[in-house]
CSV table of C-alpha atoms in Angstrom, one decimal:
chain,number,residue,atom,x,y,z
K,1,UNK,CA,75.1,-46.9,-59.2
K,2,UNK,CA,77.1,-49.1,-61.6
K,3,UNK,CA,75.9,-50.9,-64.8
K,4,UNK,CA,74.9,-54.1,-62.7
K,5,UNK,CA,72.5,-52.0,-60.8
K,6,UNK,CA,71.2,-50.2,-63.6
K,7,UNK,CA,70.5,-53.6,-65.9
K,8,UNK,CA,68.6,-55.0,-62.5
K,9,UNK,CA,66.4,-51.9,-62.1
K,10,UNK,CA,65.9,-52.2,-65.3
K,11,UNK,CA,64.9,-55.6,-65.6
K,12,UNK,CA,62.5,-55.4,-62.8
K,13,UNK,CA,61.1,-51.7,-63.7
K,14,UNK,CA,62.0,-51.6,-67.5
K,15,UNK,CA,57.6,-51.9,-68.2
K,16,UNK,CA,57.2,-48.6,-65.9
K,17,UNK,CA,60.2,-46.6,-67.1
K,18,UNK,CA,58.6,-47.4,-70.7
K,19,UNK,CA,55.0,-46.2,-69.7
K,20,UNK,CA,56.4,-43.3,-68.6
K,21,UNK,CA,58.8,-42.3,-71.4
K,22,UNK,CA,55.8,-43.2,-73.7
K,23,UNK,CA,53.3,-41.2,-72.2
K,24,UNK,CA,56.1,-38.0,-72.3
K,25,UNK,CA,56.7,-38.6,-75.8
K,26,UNK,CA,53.2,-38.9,-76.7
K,27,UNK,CA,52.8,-36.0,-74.5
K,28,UNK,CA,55.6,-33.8,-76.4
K,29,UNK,CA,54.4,-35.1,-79.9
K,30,UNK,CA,56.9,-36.7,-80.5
K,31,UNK,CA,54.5,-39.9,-81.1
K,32,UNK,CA,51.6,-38.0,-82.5
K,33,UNK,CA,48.4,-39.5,-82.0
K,34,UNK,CA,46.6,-40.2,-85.6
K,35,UNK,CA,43.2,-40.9,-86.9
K,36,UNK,CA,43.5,-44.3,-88.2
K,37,UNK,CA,40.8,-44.1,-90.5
K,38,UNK,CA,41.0,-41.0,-91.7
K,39,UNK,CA,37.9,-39.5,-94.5
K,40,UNK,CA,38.9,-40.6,-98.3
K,41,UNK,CA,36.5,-39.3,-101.0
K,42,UNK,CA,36.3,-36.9,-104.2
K,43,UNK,CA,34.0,-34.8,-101.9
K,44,UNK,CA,35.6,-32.4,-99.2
K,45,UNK,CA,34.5,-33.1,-95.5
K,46,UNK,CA,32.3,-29.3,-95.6
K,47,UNK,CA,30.3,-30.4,-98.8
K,48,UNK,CA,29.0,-33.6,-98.0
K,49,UNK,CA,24.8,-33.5,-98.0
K,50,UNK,CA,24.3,-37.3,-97.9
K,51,UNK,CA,26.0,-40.4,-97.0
K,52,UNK,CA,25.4,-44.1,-96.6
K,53,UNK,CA,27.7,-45.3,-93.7
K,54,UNK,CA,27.6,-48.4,-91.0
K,55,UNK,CA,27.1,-47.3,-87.4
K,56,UNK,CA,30.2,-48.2,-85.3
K,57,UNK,CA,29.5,-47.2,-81.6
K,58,UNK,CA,26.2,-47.4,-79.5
K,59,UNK,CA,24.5,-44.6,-80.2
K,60,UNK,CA,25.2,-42.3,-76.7
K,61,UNK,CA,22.4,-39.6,-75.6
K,62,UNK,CA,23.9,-36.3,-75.3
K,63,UNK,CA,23.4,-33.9,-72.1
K,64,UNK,CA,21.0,-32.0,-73.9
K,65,UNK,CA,18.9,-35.0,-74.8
K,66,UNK,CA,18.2,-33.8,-78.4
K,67,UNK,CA,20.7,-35.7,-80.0
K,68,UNK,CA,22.5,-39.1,-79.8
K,69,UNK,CA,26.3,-39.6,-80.4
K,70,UNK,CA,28.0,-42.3,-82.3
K,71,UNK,CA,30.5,-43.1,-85.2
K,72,UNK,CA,30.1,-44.5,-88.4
K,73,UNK,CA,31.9,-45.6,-91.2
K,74,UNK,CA,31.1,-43.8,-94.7
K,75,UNK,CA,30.7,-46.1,-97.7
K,76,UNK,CA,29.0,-43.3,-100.2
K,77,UNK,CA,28.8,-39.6,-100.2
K,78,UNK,CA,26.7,-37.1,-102.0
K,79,UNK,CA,27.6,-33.4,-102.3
K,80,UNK,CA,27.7,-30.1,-104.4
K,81,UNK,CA,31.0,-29.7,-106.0
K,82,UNK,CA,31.2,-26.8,-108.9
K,83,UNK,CA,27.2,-26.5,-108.3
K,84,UNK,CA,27.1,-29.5,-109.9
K,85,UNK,CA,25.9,-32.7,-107.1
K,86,UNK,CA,27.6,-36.0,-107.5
K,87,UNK,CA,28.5,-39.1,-105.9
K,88,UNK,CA,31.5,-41.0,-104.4
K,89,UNK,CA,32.6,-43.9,-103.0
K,90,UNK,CA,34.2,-43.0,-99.9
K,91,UNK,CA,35.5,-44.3,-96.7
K,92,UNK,CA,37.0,-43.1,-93.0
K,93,UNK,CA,35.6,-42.8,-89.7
K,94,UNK,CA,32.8,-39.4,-89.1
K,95,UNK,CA,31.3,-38.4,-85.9
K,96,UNK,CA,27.1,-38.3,-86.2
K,97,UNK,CA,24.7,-36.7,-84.2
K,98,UNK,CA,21.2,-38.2,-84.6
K,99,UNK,CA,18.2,-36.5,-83.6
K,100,UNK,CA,16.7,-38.3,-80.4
K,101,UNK,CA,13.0,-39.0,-82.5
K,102,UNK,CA,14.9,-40.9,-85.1
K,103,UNK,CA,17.0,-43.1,-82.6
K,104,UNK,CA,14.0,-43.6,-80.1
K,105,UNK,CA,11.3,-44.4,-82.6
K,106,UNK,CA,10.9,-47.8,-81.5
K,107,UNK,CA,11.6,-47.5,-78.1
K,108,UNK,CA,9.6,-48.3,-75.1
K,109,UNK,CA,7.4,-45.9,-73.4
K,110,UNK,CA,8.4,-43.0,-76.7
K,111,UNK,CA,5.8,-41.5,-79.3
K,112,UNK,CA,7.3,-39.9,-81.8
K,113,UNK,CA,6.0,-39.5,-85.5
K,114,UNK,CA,7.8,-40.5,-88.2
K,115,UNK,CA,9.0,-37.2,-89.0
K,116,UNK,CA,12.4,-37.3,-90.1
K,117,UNK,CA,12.8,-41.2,-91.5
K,118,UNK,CA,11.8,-42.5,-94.9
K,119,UNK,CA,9.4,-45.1,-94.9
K,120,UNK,CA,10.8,-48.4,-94.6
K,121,UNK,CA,7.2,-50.5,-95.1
K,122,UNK,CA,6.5,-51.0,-91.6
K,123,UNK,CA,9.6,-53.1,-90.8
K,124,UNK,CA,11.3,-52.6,-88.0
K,125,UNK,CA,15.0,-50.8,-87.8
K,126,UNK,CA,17.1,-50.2,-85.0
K,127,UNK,CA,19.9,-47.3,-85.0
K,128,UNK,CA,22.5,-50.1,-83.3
K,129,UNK,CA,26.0,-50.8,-84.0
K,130,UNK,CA,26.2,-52.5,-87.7
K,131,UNK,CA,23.1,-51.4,-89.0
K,132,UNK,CA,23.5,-48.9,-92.6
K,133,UNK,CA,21.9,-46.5,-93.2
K,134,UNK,CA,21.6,-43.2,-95.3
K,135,UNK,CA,21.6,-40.6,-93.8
K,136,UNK,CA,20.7,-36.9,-94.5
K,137,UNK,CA,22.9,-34.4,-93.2
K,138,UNK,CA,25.2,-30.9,-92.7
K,139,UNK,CA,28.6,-30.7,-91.3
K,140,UNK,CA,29.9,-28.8,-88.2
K,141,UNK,CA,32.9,-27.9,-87.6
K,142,UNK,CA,34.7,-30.5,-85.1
K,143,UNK,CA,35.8,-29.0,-81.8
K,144,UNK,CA,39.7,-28.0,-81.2
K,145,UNK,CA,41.6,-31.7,-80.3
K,146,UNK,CA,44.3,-31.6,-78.6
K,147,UNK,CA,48.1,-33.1,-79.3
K,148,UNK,CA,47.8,-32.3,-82.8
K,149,UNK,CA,45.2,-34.8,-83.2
K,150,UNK,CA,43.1,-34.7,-86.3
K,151,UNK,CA,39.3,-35.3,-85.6
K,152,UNK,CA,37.0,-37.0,-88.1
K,153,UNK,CA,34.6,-35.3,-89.6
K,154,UNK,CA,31.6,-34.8,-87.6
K,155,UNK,CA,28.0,-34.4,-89.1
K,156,UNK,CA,24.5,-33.8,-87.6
K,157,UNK,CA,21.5,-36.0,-89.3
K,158,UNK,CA,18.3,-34.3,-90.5
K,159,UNK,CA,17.0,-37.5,-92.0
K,160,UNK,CA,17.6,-41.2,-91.9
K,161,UNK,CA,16.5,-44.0,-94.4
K,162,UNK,CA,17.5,-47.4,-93.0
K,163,UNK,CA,19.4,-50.1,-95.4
K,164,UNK,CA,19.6,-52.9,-93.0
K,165,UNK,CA,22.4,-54.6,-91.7
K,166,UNK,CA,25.3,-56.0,-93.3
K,167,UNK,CA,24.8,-59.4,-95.0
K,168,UNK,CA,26.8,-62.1,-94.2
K,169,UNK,CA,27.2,-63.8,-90.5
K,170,UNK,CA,28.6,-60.6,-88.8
K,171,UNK,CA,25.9,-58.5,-90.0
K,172,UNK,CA,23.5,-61.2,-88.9
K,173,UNK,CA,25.3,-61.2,-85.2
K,174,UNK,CA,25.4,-57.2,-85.3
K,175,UNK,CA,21.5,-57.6,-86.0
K,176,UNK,CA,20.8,-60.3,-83.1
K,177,UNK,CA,22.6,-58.2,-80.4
K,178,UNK,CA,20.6,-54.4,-81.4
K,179,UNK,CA,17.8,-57.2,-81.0
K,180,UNK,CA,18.3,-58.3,-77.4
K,181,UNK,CA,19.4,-54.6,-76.3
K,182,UNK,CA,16.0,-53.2,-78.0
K,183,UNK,CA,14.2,-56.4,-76.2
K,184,UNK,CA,16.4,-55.5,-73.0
K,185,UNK,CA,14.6,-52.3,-72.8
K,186,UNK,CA,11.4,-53.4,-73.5
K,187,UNK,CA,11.6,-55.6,-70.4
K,188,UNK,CA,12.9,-53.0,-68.6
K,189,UNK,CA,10.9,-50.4,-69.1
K,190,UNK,CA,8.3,-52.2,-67.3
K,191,UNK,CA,10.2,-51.8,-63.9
K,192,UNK,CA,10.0,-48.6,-64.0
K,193,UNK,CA,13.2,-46.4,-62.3
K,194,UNK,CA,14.6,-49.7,-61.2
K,195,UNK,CA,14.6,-51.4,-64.6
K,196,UNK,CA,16.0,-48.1,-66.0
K,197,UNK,CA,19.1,-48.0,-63.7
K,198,UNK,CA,19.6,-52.3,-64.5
K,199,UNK,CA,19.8,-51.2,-68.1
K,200,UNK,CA,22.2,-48.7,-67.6
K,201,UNK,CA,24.4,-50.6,-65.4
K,202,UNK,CA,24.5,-53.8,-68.4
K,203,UNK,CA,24.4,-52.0,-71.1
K,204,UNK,CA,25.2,-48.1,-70.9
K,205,UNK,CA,21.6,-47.2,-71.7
K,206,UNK,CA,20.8,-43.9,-69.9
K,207,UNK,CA,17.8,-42.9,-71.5
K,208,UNK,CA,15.4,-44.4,-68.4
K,209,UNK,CA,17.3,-43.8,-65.5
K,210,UNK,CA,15.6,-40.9,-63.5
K,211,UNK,CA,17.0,-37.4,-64.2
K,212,UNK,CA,17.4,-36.4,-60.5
K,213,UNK,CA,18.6,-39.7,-59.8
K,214,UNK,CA,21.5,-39.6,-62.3
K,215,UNK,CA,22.1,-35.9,-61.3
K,216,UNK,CA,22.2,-37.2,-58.0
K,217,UNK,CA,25.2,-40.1,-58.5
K,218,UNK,CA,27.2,-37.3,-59.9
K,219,UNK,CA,26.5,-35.4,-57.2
K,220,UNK,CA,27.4,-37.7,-54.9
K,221,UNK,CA,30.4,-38.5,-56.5
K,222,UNK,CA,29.3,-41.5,-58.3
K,223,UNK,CA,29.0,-40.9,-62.1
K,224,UNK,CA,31.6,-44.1,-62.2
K,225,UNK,CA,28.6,-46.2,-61.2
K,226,UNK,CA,26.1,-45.4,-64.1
K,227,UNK,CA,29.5,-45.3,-66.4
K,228,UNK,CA,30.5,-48.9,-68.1
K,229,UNK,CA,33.6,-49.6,-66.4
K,230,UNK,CA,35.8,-52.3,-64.7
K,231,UNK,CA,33.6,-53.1,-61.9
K,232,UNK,CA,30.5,-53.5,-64.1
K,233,UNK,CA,33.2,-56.4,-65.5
K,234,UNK,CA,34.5,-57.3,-61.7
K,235,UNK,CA,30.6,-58.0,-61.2
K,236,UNK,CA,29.9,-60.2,-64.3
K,237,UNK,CA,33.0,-61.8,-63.1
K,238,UNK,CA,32.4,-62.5,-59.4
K,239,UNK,CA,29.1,-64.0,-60.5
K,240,UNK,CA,30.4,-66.6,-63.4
K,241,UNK,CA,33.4,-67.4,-60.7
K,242,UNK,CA,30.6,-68.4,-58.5
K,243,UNK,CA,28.5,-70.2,-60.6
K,244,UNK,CA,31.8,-72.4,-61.8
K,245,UNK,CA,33.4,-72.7,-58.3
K,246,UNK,CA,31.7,-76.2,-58.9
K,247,UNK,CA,34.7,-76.8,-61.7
K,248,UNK,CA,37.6,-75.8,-59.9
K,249,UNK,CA,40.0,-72.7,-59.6
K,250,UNK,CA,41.8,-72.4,-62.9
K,251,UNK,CA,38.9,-74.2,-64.9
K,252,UNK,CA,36.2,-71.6,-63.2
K,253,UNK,CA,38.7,-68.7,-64.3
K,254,UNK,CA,38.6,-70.0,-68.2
K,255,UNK,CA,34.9,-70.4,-68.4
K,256,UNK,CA,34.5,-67.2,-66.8
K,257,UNK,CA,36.2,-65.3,-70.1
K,258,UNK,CA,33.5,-65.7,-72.2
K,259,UNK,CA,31.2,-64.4,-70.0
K,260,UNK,CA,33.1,-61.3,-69.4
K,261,UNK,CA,33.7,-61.2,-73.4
K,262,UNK,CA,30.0,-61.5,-74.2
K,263,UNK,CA,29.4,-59.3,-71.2
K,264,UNK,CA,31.4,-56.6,-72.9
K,265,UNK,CA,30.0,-57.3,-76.8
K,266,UNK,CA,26.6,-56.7,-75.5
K,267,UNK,CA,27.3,-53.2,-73.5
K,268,UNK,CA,29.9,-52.0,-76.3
K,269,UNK,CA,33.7,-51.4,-76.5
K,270,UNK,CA,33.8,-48.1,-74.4
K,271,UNK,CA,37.9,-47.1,-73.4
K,272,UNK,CA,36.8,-48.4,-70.1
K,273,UNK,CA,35.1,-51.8,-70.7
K,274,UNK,CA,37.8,-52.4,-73.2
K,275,UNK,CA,40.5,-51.9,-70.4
K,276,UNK,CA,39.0,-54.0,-67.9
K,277,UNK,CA,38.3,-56.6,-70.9
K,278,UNK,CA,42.3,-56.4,-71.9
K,279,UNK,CA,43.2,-56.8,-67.8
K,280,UNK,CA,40.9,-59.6,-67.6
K,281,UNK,CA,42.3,-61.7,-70.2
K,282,UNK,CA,45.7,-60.7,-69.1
K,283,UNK,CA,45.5,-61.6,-65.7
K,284,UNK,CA,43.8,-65.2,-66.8
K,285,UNK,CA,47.0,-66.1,-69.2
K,286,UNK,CA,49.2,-65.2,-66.6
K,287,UNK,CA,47.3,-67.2,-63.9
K,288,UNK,CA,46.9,-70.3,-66.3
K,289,UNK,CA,50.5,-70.2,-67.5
K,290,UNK,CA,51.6,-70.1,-64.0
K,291,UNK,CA,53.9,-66.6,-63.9
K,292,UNK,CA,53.2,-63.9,-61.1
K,293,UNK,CA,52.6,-60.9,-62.5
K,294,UNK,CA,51.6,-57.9,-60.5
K,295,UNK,CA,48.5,-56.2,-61.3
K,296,UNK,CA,50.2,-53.2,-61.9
K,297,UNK,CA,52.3,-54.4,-64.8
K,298,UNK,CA,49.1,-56.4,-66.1
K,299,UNK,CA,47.6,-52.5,-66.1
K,300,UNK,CA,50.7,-51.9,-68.0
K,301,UNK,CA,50.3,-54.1,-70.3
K,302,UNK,CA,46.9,-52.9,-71.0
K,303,UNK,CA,48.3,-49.6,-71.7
K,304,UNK,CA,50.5,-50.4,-74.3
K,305,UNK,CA,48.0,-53.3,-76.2
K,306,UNK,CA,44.8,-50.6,-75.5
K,307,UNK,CA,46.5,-48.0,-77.5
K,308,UNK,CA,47.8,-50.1,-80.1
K,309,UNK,CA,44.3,-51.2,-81.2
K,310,UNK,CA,42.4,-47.8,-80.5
K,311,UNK,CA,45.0,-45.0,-79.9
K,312,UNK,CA,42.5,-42.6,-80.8
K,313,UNK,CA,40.9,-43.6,-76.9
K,314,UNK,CA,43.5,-41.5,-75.2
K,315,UNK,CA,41.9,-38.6,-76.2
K,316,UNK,CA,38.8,-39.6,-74.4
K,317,UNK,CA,38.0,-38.6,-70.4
K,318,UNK,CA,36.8,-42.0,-70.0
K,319,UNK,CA,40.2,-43.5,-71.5
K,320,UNK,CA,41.8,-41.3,-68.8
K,321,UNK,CA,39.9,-41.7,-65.7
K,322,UNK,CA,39.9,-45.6,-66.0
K,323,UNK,CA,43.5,-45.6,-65.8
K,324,UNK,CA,44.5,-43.6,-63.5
K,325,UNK,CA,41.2,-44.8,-61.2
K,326,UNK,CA,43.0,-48.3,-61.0
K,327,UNK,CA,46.6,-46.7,-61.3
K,328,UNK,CA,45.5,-45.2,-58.2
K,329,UNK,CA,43.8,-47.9,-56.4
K,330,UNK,CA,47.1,-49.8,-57.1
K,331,UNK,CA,49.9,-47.2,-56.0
K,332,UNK,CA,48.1,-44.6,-53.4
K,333,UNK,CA,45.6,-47.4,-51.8
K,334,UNK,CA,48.6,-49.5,-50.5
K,335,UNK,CA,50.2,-46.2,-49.1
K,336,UNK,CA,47.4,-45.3,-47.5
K,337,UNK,CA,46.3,-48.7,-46.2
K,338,UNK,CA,48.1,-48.5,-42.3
K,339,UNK,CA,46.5,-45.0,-41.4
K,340,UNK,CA,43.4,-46.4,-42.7
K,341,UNK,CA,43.8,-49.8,-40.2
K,342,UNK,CA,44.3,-47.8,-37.7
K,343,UNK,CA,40.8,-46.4,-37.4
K,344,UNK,CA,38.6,-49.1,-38.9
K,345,UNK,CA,37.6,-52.4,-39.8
K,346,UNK,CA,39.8,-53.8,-42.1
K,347,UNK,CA,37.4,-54.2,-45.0
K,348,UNK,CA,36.4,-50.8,-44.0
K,349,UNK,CA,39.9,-49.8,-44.4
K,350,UNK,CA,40.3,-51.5,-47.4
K,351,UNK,CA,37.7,-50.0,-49.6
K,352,UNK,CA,38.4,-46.5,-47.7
K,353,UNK,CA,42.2,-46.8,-49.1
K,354,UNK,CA,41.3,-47.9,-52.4
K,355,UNK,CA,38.5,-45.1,-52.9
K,356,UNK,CA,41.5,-42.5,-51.8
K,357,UNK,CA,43.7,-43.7,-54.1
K,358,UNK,CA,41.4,-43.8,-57.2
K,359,UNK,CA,40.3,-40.1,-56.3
K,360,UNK,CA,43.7,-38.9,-55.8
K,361,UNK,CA,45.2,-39.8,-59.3
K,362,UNK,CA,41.6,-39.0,-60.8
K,363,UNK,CA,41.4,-35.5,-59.5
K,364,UNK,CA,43.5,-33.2,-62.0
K,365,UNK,CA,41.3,-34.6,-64.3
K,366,UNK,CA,38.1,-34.3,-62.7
K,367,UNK,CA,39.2,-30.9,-61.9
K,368,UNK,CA,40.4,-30.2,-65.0
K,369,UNK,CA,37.4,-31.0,-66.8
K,370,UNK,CA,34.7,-30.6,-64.8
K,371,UNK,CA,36.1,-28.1,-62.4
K,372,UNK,CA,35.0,-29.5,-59.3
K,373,UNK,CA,35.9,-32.2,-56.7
K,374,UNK,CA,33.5,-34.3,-54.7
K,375,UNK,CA,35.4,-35.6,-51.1
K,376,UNK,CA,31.7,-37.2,-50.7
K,377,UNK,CA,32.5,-39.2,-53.3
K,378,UNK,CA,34.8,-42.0,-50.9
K,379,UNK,CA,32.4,-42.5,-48.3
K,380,UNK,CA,29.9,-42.3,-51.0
K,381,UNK,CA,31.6,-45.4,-52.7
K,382,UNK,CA,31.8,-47.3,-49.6
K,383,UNK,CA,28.1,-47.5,-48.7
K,384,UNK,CA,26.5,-47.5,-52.5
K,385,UNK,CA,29.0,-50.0,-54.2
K,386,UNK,CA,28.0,-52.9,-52.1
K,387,UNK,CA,24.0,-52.1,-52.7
K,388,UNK,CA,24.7,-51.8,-56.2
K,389,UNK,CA,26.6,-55.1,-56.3
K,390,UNK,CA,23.4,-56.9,-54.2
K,391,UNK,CA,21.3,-54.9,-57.4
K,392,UNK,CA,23.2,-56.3,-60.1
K,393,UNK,CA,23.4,-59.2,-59.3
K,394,UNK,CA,19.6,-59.8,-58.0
K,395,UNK,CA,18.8,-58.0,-61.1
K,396,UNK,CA,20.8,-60.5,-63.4
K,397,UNK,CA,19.0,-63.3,-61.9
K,398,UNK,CA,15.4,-61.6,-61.8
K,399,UNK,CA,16.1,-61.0,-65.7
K,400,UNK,CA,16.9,-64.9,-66.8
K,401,UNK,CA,14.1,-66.2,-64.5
K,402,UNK,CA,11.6,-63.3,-66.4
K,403,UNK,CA,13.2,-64.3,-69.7
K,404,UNK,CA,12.1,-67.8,-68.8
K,405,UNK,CA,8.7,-67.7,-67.0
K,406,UNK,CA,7.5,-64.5,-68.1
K,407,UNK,CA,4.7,-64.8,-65.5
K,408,UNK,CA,7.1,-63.9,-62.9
K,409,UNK,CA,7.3,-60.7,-64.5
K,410,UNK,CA,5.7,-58.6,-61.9
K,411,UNK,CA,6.8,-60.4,-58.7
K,412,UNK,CA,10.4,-59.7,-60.0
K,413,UNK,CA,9.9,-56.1,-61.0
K,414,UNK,CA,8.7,-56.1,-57.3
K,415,UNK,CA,11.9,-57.5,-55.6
K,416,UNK,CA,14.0,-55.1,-58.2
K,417,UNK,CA,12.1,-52.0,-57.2
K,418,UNK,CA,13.0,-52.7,-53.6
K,419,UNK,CA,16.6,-53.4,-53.7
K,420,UNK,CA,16.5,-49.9,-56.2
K,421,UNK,CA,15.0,-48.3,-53.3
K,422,UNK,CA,17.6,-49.5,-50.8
K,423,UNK,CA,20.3,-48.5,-53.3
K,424,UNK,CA,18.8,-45.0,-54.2
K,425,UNK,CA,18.9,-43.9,-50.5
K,426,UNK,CA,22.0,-43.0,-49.8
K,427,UNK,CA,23.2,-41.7,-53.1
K,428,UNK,CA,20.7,-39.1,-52.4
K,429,UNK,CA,22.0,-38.6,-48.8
K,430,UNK,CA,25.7,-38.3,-50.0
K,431,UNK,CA,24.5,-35.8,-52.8
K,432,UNK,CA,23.8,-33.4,-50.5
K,433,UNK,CA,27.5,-33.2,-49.2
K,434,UNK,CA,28.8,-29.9,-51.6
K,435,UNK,CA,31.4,-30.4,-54.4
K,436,UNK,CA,34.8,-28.3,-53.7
K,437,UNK,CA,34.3,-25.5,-56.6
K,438,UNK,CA,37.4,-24.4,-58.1
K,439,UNK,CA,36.0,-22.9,-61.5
């Protein structure tokens, strides 16, 4: 191979070879992976009682239920240091795990008393991303990270005094979205099952989705459903594009962007949403400036502008999973595409080649963390993704026309339930189908 050769490969392969070579080096250390907002006060990490911080993430119900998971940003700590307890200004990313009957207080359908939260005069607070808050609490010890990673500080509340959000127009935006999520579940809740499954699918909420039901996705192979990823965007997507096929091709493509940004504010910047988000607007610059990029350099591309503005995501399943999901679809689904052709339909084929290649590359992950693989999981996603497409996107509509004639409120909850019904079915027929063990 001379030089000429080498330059071309290059030129046309140059974004993979770099993937690659990044992903080794990160791999080897050799680019270390560091916490970008590390914890900064005159009070060590294992001595802090007390803190007022900002939360940072949607709060995230843990298996256990007992606790939800989120970050937050410190602005003041309290501690014992020489037996003597001061306080410090302080700042830095922590890890928080809030009781459940603190997080839930005003939720739908939840009694709790108010064991465990100062009084705050009635008004009500909502444990959402921007709201402050001081919180009581001990420290744990974080678990081992990997690739010499060094994890923030994590803490587990005991009590919570709410300070409000942050003044100024962000805090007032940060307080109107926790607003329409809490009002989200309120109208919800009043589905029942169905409106708990809607809620999760816009905006990651899991706390009213059915227990067996949820156990029964994962079962089936289909935890990628209930999970905030690129086809919860693909759907808020397909539907804008149809509403603006009116304005044209390239016009309907602009206008869709902020729906798929305000789409993605609303449910939170998970590694996955912010992915699709990043591909999204990718692949709408390069379609508006006219140059043909593939969709596997746009995933590239992702790569390289996802982990400059969160490299601490690669450390998370989700990060990993999304990736190599669509990394799959991309490189194994086109492979597989003729055997597939050969015994089906082709949009049979299609979505049988893609599922394939999105388990393939998945799998030493799933294994790897989980233990087990679920082959039911490609049928699985050939029969439940359309129903849960027709669910969405009924559901969408059913929730403007209840936000707008609220009388309607029951006949929608009707026409919900049934489509849930529908798309309940056969996740619980594919759940039966065992999971290869290998743990």
């Amino acid at each position: 191979m001379n030089r000429v050769s080498v330059l071309r490969f290059l030129q046309e392969n140059g974004l993979y070879v770099g993937l690659v070579l990044s992903i080794g080096l990160i791999l080897l250390g050799v680019f270390p992976i560091r916490n970008k907002n590390p914890y900064v006060a005159l009070i060590p990490p294992q001595r802090v009682e007390g803190m007022e911080c900002r939360i940072l993430s949607n709060p995230v119900r843990t298996s256990s239920g007992k606790y939800y998971r989120c970050r937050g940003a410190i602005e003041s700590v309290e501690g014992m240091v020489n037996n003597t307890q001061i306080t410090s200004s302080g700042k830095g990313v922590v890890t928080l795990y809030i009781p459940s009957q603190i997080v839930e207080l005003y939720y739908p359908g939840k009694l709790y008393s108010r064991y465990g939260t100062a009084d705050n005069h009635g008004k009500l607070f909502m444990v959402e991303q921007g709201a402050r808050f001081y919180f009581s609490a001990f420290y744990a010890e974080p678990l081992d990270a990997p690739l010499s990673y060094t994890p923030p500080p994590t803490y587990y509340v005991t009590e919570a005094r709410p300070l409000g959000f942050s003044p100024g127009f962000w805090g007032a935006v940060a307080y109107f979205r926790g607003l329409c999520r809490l009002e989200f579940k309120r109208l919800l809740y009043g589905w029942g099952e169905a409106g708990g499954l809607l809620l999760a699918l816009l905006s990651g909420s899991g706390e009213y989705t059915d227990t067996v039901v949820r156990d029964n996705f994962r079962k089936a192979g289909l935890a990628h459903i209930l999970a905030l990823s690129g086809m919860h965007v693909a759907f808020v997507s397909g539907i804008t594009l149809s509403l603006l096929e009116w304005s044209g091709k390239y016009l309907s493509q602009v206008l869709a962007v902020p729906a798929v940004v305000l789409f993605v504010w609303f449910a939170g910047f998970t590694p996955s949403l912010l992915r699709a988000l990043i591909c999204a607007l990718l692949g709408v610059y390069f379609r508006i400036s006219g140059t043909k990029v593939s969709m596997l350099k746009i995933l590239c591309l992702s790569f390289f502008i996802h982990v400059v503005i969160s490299s601490e995501d690669l450390l998370e399943i989700s990060f990993m999973l999304s990736y190599l999901a669509l990394a799959g679809i991309l490189i194994i689904g086109p492979l597989v595409e003729p055997f597939f052709y050969r015994y089906f339909p082709a949009l049979m084929a299609s979505s049988f080649s893609a599922s394939f290649g999105a388990q393939v590359l998945t799998a030493p992950v799933t294994l790897g963390t989980f233990g087990y693989l679920v082959p039911g999981g490609i049928p699985a996603s050939l029969v439940v993704s359309p129903l849960i497409s027709v669910f969405f996107t009924v559901g969408v509509v059913c929730i403007v026309l209840a936000m707008v004639f609220p009388i309607l409120i029951p006949m929608l909850g009707v026409i919900v339930k049934l489509l849930y019904t529908f798309a309940v079915i056969p996740v619980n027929f594919f759940s039966k189908i065992p999971a290869l063990e290998f743990l």
